[in-house]
Amino acid sequence: QVQLQESGPGLVKPSETLSLTCAVSGYSISSGYYWGWIRQPPGRGLEWIGSIYQSGTTYYNPSLRSRVTISVDTSKNHFSLKLISVTAADTAVYFCARLVVGFNYFDCWGQGTLVSVSS
Amino acid sequence: QSVLTQPPSVSGAPGQRVTISCTGSGSNIGGGYDVHWYQQLPGTAPKLLIYDNNNRPSGVPDRFSGSKYGTSASLAITGLQAEDEADYYCQSYDSSLSGHWVFGGGTKLTVL
């Protein structure tokens, strides 16, 4: 059974960099699928941040592209998110998920981690 | 402003049938891309509820069904139960500059 688990600091200062990692268990990232990050500001809806394939091919939400980097480490079976120059508007629960490309849906999700941006 | 438009809220009494609409455009739903639905119970991660317009993952009751027509889609829930109270999100793929994988703004279902 595939499981995803986000980890990283729960508090980030404005203008600094948000860094999160998603550890995947029960499935090898090298075997295929795309992997993605989605966020949800408090009380609001879901926003796709970006996705990555095992090869390192990435796709980013145009509204965040200038600040986002997603990378994958197949040796550790995890993928990561970096968001630079954060502001209070980046406060959200961040989810990682597996993306079934070709069919374009997210079939497995992590539990999510709340990241607050505050000084 | 979400690329896919959903009503903010719907409600129904136990046992009733409710529907949630999801309206897109020619670059996503109308462009032939499938619609998927997620259920998010309070304080939890979204869970895939319907994929490829009208398919249910294993374990999802057949009270949940989906349909797609033109630039819109719909989620129907029959025999409403208290545990169905949750937020529901539609999702599709968008081929325009607005992004790749896009979500609706979400609909809060209240069971009266």
Short mmCIF file of C-alpha atoms in Angstrom, two decimals:
data_model
loop_
_atom_site.label_atom_id
_atom_site.label_comp_id
_atom_site.label_asym_id
_atom_site.label_seq_id
_atom_site.Cartn_x
_atom_site.Cartn_y
_atom_site.Cartn_z
CA GLN A 1 0.00 0.00 0.00
CA VAL A 2 1.43 3.32 -1.06
CA GLN A 3 1.91 5.88 1.69
CA LEU A 4 3.17 9.45 1.49
CA GLN A 5 4.40 11.52 4.41
CA GLU A 6 5.28 15.20 4.36
CA SER A 7 7.93 16.63 6.65
CA GLY A 8 9.55 19.99 7.24
CA PRO A 9 9.44 23.11 9.40
CA GLY A 10 6.01 24.25 10.51
CA LEU A 11 7.08 27.88 10.77
CA VAL A 12 8.97 29.96 8.22
CA LYS A 13 9.87 33.64 8.40
CA PRO A 14 8.73 36.04 5.68
CA SER A 15 11.17 36.35 2.75
CA GLU A 16 12.79 33.04 3.64
CA THR A 17 12.54 29.65 1.91
CA LEU A 18 9.94 26.99 2.62
CA SER A 19 11.35 23.48 2.26
CA LEU A 20 9.35 20.27 2.50
CA THR A 21 10.03 16.63 1.75
CA CYS A 22 7.59 13.87 0.86
CA ALA A 23 8.72 10.36 1.78
CA VAL A 24 7.11 7.61 -0.26
CA SER A 25 6.74 4.07 1.09
CA GLY A 26 5.20 0.99 -0.44
CA TYR A 27 6.15 2.04 -3.96
CA SER A 28 9.38 2.93 -5.72
CA ILE A 29 9.38 6.40 -7.25
CA SER A 30 11.67 4.99 -9.95
CA SER A 31 8.88 2.69 -11.12
CA GLY A 32 6.88 5.50 -12.65
CA TYR A 33 4.02 7.91 -11.95
CA TYR A 34 4.30 11.61 -11.46
CA TRP A 35 4.42 13.13 -7.99
CA GLY A 36 2.95 16.44 -6.97
CA TRP A 37 2.51 19.12 -4.36
CA ILE A 38 -0.84 20.74 -3.60
CA ARG A 39 -1.56 23.36 -0.95
CA GLN A 40 -4.64 24.59 0.89
CA PRO A 41 -4.67 27.96 2.69
CA PRO A 42 -6.71 27.94 5.90
CA GLY A 43 -10.42 27.82 5.12
CA ARG A 44 -9.84 27.82 1.37
CA GLY A 45 -9.62 25.47 -1.58
CA LEU A 46 -6.91 23.34 -3.14
CA GLU A 47 -4.17 24.80 -5.32
CA TRP A 48 -1.85 22.65 -7.44
CA ILE A 49 1.77 23.81 -6.96
CA GLY A 50 3.72 21.54 -9.28
CA SER A 51 4.56 17.99 -10.31
CA ILE A 52 7.67 15.96 -11.10
CA TYR A 53 8.49 12.70 -12.86
CA GLN A 54 11.19 10.26 -11.80
CA SER A 55 13.39 11.61 -14.59
CA GLY A 56 13.24 15.07 -13.07
CA THR A 57 10.82 16.54 -15.60
CA THR A 58 8.82 19.20 -13.82
CA TYR A 59 5.63 21.17 -14.33
CA TYR A 60 4.78 24.22 -12.25
CA ASN A 61 1.72 26.33 -11.62
CA PRO A 62 2.34 29.50 -13.65
CA SER A 63 1.37 31.66 -10.70
CA LEU A 64 4.17 30.14 -8.58
CA ARG A 65 6.72 29.17 -11.24
CA SER A 66 9.19 31.95 -10.44
CA ARG A 67 9.46 30.85 -6.80
CA VAL A 68 9.08 27.05 -6.88
CA THR A 69 11.51 24.20 -7.33
CA ILE A 70 10.51 20.54 -7.06
CA SER A 71 13.16 17.84 -7.07
CA VAL A 72 13.27 14.07 -6.71
CA ASP A 73 15.75 11.75 -5.03
CA THR A 74 15.09 8.22 -6.21
CA SER A 75 17.82 6.79 -3.95
CA LYS A 76 15.92 8.03 -0.90
CA ASN A 77 12.53 7.46 -2.51
CA HIS A 78 11.38 10.97 -1.78
CA PHE A 79 10.69 14.24 -3.53
CA SER A 80 10.97 17.79 -2.28
CA LEU A 81 9.48 21.26 -2.56
CA LYS A 82 11.25 24.57 -2.21
CA LEU A 83 9.36 27.85 -2.27
CA ILE A 84 11.44 30.99 -2.01
CA SER A 85 10.60 34.49 -0.81
CA VAL A 86 7.56 33.40 1.15
CA THR A 87 4.90 35.74 2.50
CA ALA A 88 1.90 35.29 4.76
CA ALA A 89 -0.09 34.32 1.65
CA ASP A 90 1.96 31.12 1.49
CA THR A 91 0.59 29.95 4.84
CA ALA A 92 -1.21 26.71 4.07
CA VAL A 93 -1.46 23.00 4.58
CA TYR A 94 0.87 21.42 2.04
CA PHE A 95 -0.01 18.00 0.65
CA CYS A 96 2.08 15.68 -1.45
CA ALA A 97 0.31 13.24 -3.75
CA ARG A 98 0.83 10.65 -6.48
CA LEU A 99 -0.37 11.73 -9.91
CA VAL A 100 -1.66 9.21 -12.42
CA VAL A 101 -0.53 10.83 -15.63
CA GLY A 102 -2.44 10.02 -18.76
CA PHE A 103 -5.49 9.95 -16.58
CA ASN A 104 -4.53 13.12 -14.70
CA TYR A 105 -5.79 12.49 -11.20
CA PHE A 106 -4.17 12.24 -7.77
CA ASP A 107 -4.83 8.79 -6.35
CA CYS A 108 -2.83 8.80 -3.12
CA TRP A 109 -2.28 11.70 -0.75
CA GLY A 110 -0.14 12.44 2.27
CA GLN A 111 -1.83 13.64 5.43
CA GLY A 112 -0.61 17.20 4.89
CA THR A 113 1.55 19.51 6.94
CA LEU A 114 0.72 23.03 8.05
CA VAL A 115 3.33 25.65 7.25
CA SER A 116 2.83 29.09 8.74
CA VAL A 117 4.72 32.12 7.49
CA SER A 118 5.27 34.57 10.32
CA SER A 119 8.04 36.52 11.96
CA GLN B 1 -10.59 32.66 -8.75
CA SER B 2 -10.51 28.95 -9.56
CA VAL B 3 -10.33 27.72 -13.15
CA LEU B 4 -13.19 25.34 -12.40
CA THR B 5 -16.33 26.82 -10.81
CA GLN B 6 -18.30 25.07 -8.09
CA PRO B 7 -21.14 26.29 -5.88
CA PRO B 8 -19.78 27.23 -2.44
CA SER B 9 -22.35 25.12 -0.63
CA VAL B 10 -25.14 22.62 -1.03
CA SER B 11 -27.31 20.89 1.53
CA GLY B 12 -29.76 18.05 1.82
CA ALA B 13 -31.61 15.95 4.34
CA PRO B 14 -30.61 12.36 5.11
CA GLY B 15 -31.80 10.03 2.39
CA GLN B 16 -32.10 12.75 -0.22
CA ARG B 17 -30.16 13.20 -3.46
CA VAL B 18 -27.86 16.16 -4.01
CA THR B 19 -25.77 17.23 -6.96
CA ILE B 20 -22.65 19.39 -7.14
CA SER B 21 -21.78 21.09 -10.41
CA CYS B 22 -18.35 21.89 -11.81
CA THR B 23 -18.11 24.32 -14.71
CA GLY B 24 -15.01 24.73 -16.82
CA SER B 25 -14.13 25.87 -20.31
CA GLY B 26 -12.84 24.70 -23.67
CA SER B 27 -9.26 24.38 -22.41
CA ASN B 28 -10.13 21.87 -19.70
CA ILE B 29 -13.43 19.97 -19.38
CA GLY B 30 -14.69 21.14 -22.77
CA GLY B 31 -11.38 20.21 -24.34
CA GLY B 32 -12.03 16.56 -23.66
CA TYR B 33 -10.13 16.24 -20.41
CA ASP B 34 -11.66 14.03 -17.76
CA VAL B 35 -13.07 15.28 -14.47
CA HIS B 36 -12.19 13.80 -11.11
CA TRP B 37 -13.77 14.37 -7.70
CA TYR B 38 -12.30 14.37 -4.21
CA GLN B 39 -13.94 14.24 -0.81
CA GLN B 40 -12.27 16.07 2.06
CA LEU B 41 -13.58 15.31 5.51
CA PRO B 42 -12.84 17.93 8.18
CA GLY B 43 -9.18 18.00 9.15
CA THR B 44 -8.12 15.29 6.71
CA ALA B 45 -6.47 15.02 3.32
CA PRO B 46 -8.57 14.87 0.16
CA LYS B 47 -9.58 11.39 -0.93
CA LEU B 48 -10.18 10.35 -4.53
CA LEU B 49 -13.92 9.79 -4.89
CA ILE B 50 -14.57 9.62 -8.65
CA TYR B 51 -12.01 9.38 -11.45
CA ASP B 52 -12.35 9.69 -15.20
CA ASN B 53 -15.78 11.33 -14.93
CA ASN B 54 -17.74 8.39 -13.59
CA ASN B 55 -15.50 5.69 -12.11
CA ARG B 56 -15.31 4.87 -8.42
CA PRO B 57 -12.14 3.62 -6.73
CA SER B 58 -12.48 0.44 -4.74
CA GLY B 59 -14.33 1.07 -1.49
CA VAL B 60 -16.33 4.10 -2.61
CA PRO B 61 -20.06 3.41 -2.26
CA ASP B 62 -22.19 3.39 -5.39
CA ARG B 63 -24.24 6.21 -3.84
CA PHE B 64 -21.61 8.46 -5.42
CA SER B 65 -21.67 8.95 -9.18
CA GLY B 66 -20.29 11.40 -11.69
CA SER B 67 -21.13 12.68 -15.12
CA LYS B 68 -19.65 15.03 -17.68
CA TYR B 69 -21.35 17.08 -20.38
CA GLY B 70 -19.84 19.75 -22.57
CA THR B 71 -17.81 22.12 -20.45
CA SER B 72 -19.33 20.93 -17.16
CA ALA B 73 -19.47 17.97 -14.85
CA SER B 74 -21.60 16.90 -11.94
CA LEU B 75 -21.25 14.79 -8.81
CA ALA B 76 -24.41 13.13 -7.51
CA ILE B 77 -24.85 11.67 -4.06
CA THR B 78 -27.95 9.60 -3.40
CA GLY B 79 -29.23 8.30 -0.08
CA LEU B 80 -27.45 11.13 1.74
CA GLN B 81 -25.86 10.14 5.04
CA ALA B 82 -24.49 12.20 7.91
CA GLU B 83 -20.96 11.00 7.19
CA ASP B 84 -21.15 12.51 3.70
CA GLU B 85 -20.85 15.98 5.23
CA ALA B 86 -17.56 17.20 3.78
CA ASP B 87 -15.95 19.44 1.19
CA TYR B 88 -15.99 18.19 -2.38
CA TYR B 89 -13.58 19.29 -5.10
CA CYS B 90 -13.60 18.70 -8.83
CA GLN B 91 -10.32 18.54 -10.73
CA SER B 92 -9.24 18.35 -14.34
CA TYR B 93 -6.36 19.11 -16.66
CA ASP B 94 -6.04 22.47 -18.37
CA SER B 95 -4.12 22.96 -21.58
CA SER B 96 -3.93 26.75 -21.43
CA LEU B 97 -1.40 28.99 -19.73
CA SER B 98 -3.53 29.00 -16.58
CA GLY B 99 -1.92 25.81 -15.41
CA HIS B 100 -1.83 22.11 -15.87
CA TRP B 101 -3.75 20.34 -13.14
CA VAL B 102 -6.57 22.52 -11.87
CA PHE B 103 -9.10 22.29 -9.06
CA GLY B 104 -12.52 23.74 -8.46
CA GLY B 105 -13.00 26.06 -5.52
CA GLY B 106 -14.74 23.37 -3.50
CA THR B 107 -18.31 22.81 -2.30
CA LYS B 108 -19.29 22.37 1.32
CA LEU B 109 -21.99 19.72 1.67
CA THR B 110 -24.14 20.06 4.76
CA VAL B 111 -26.39 17.19 5.80
CA LEU B 112 -29.37 18.77 7.54
#
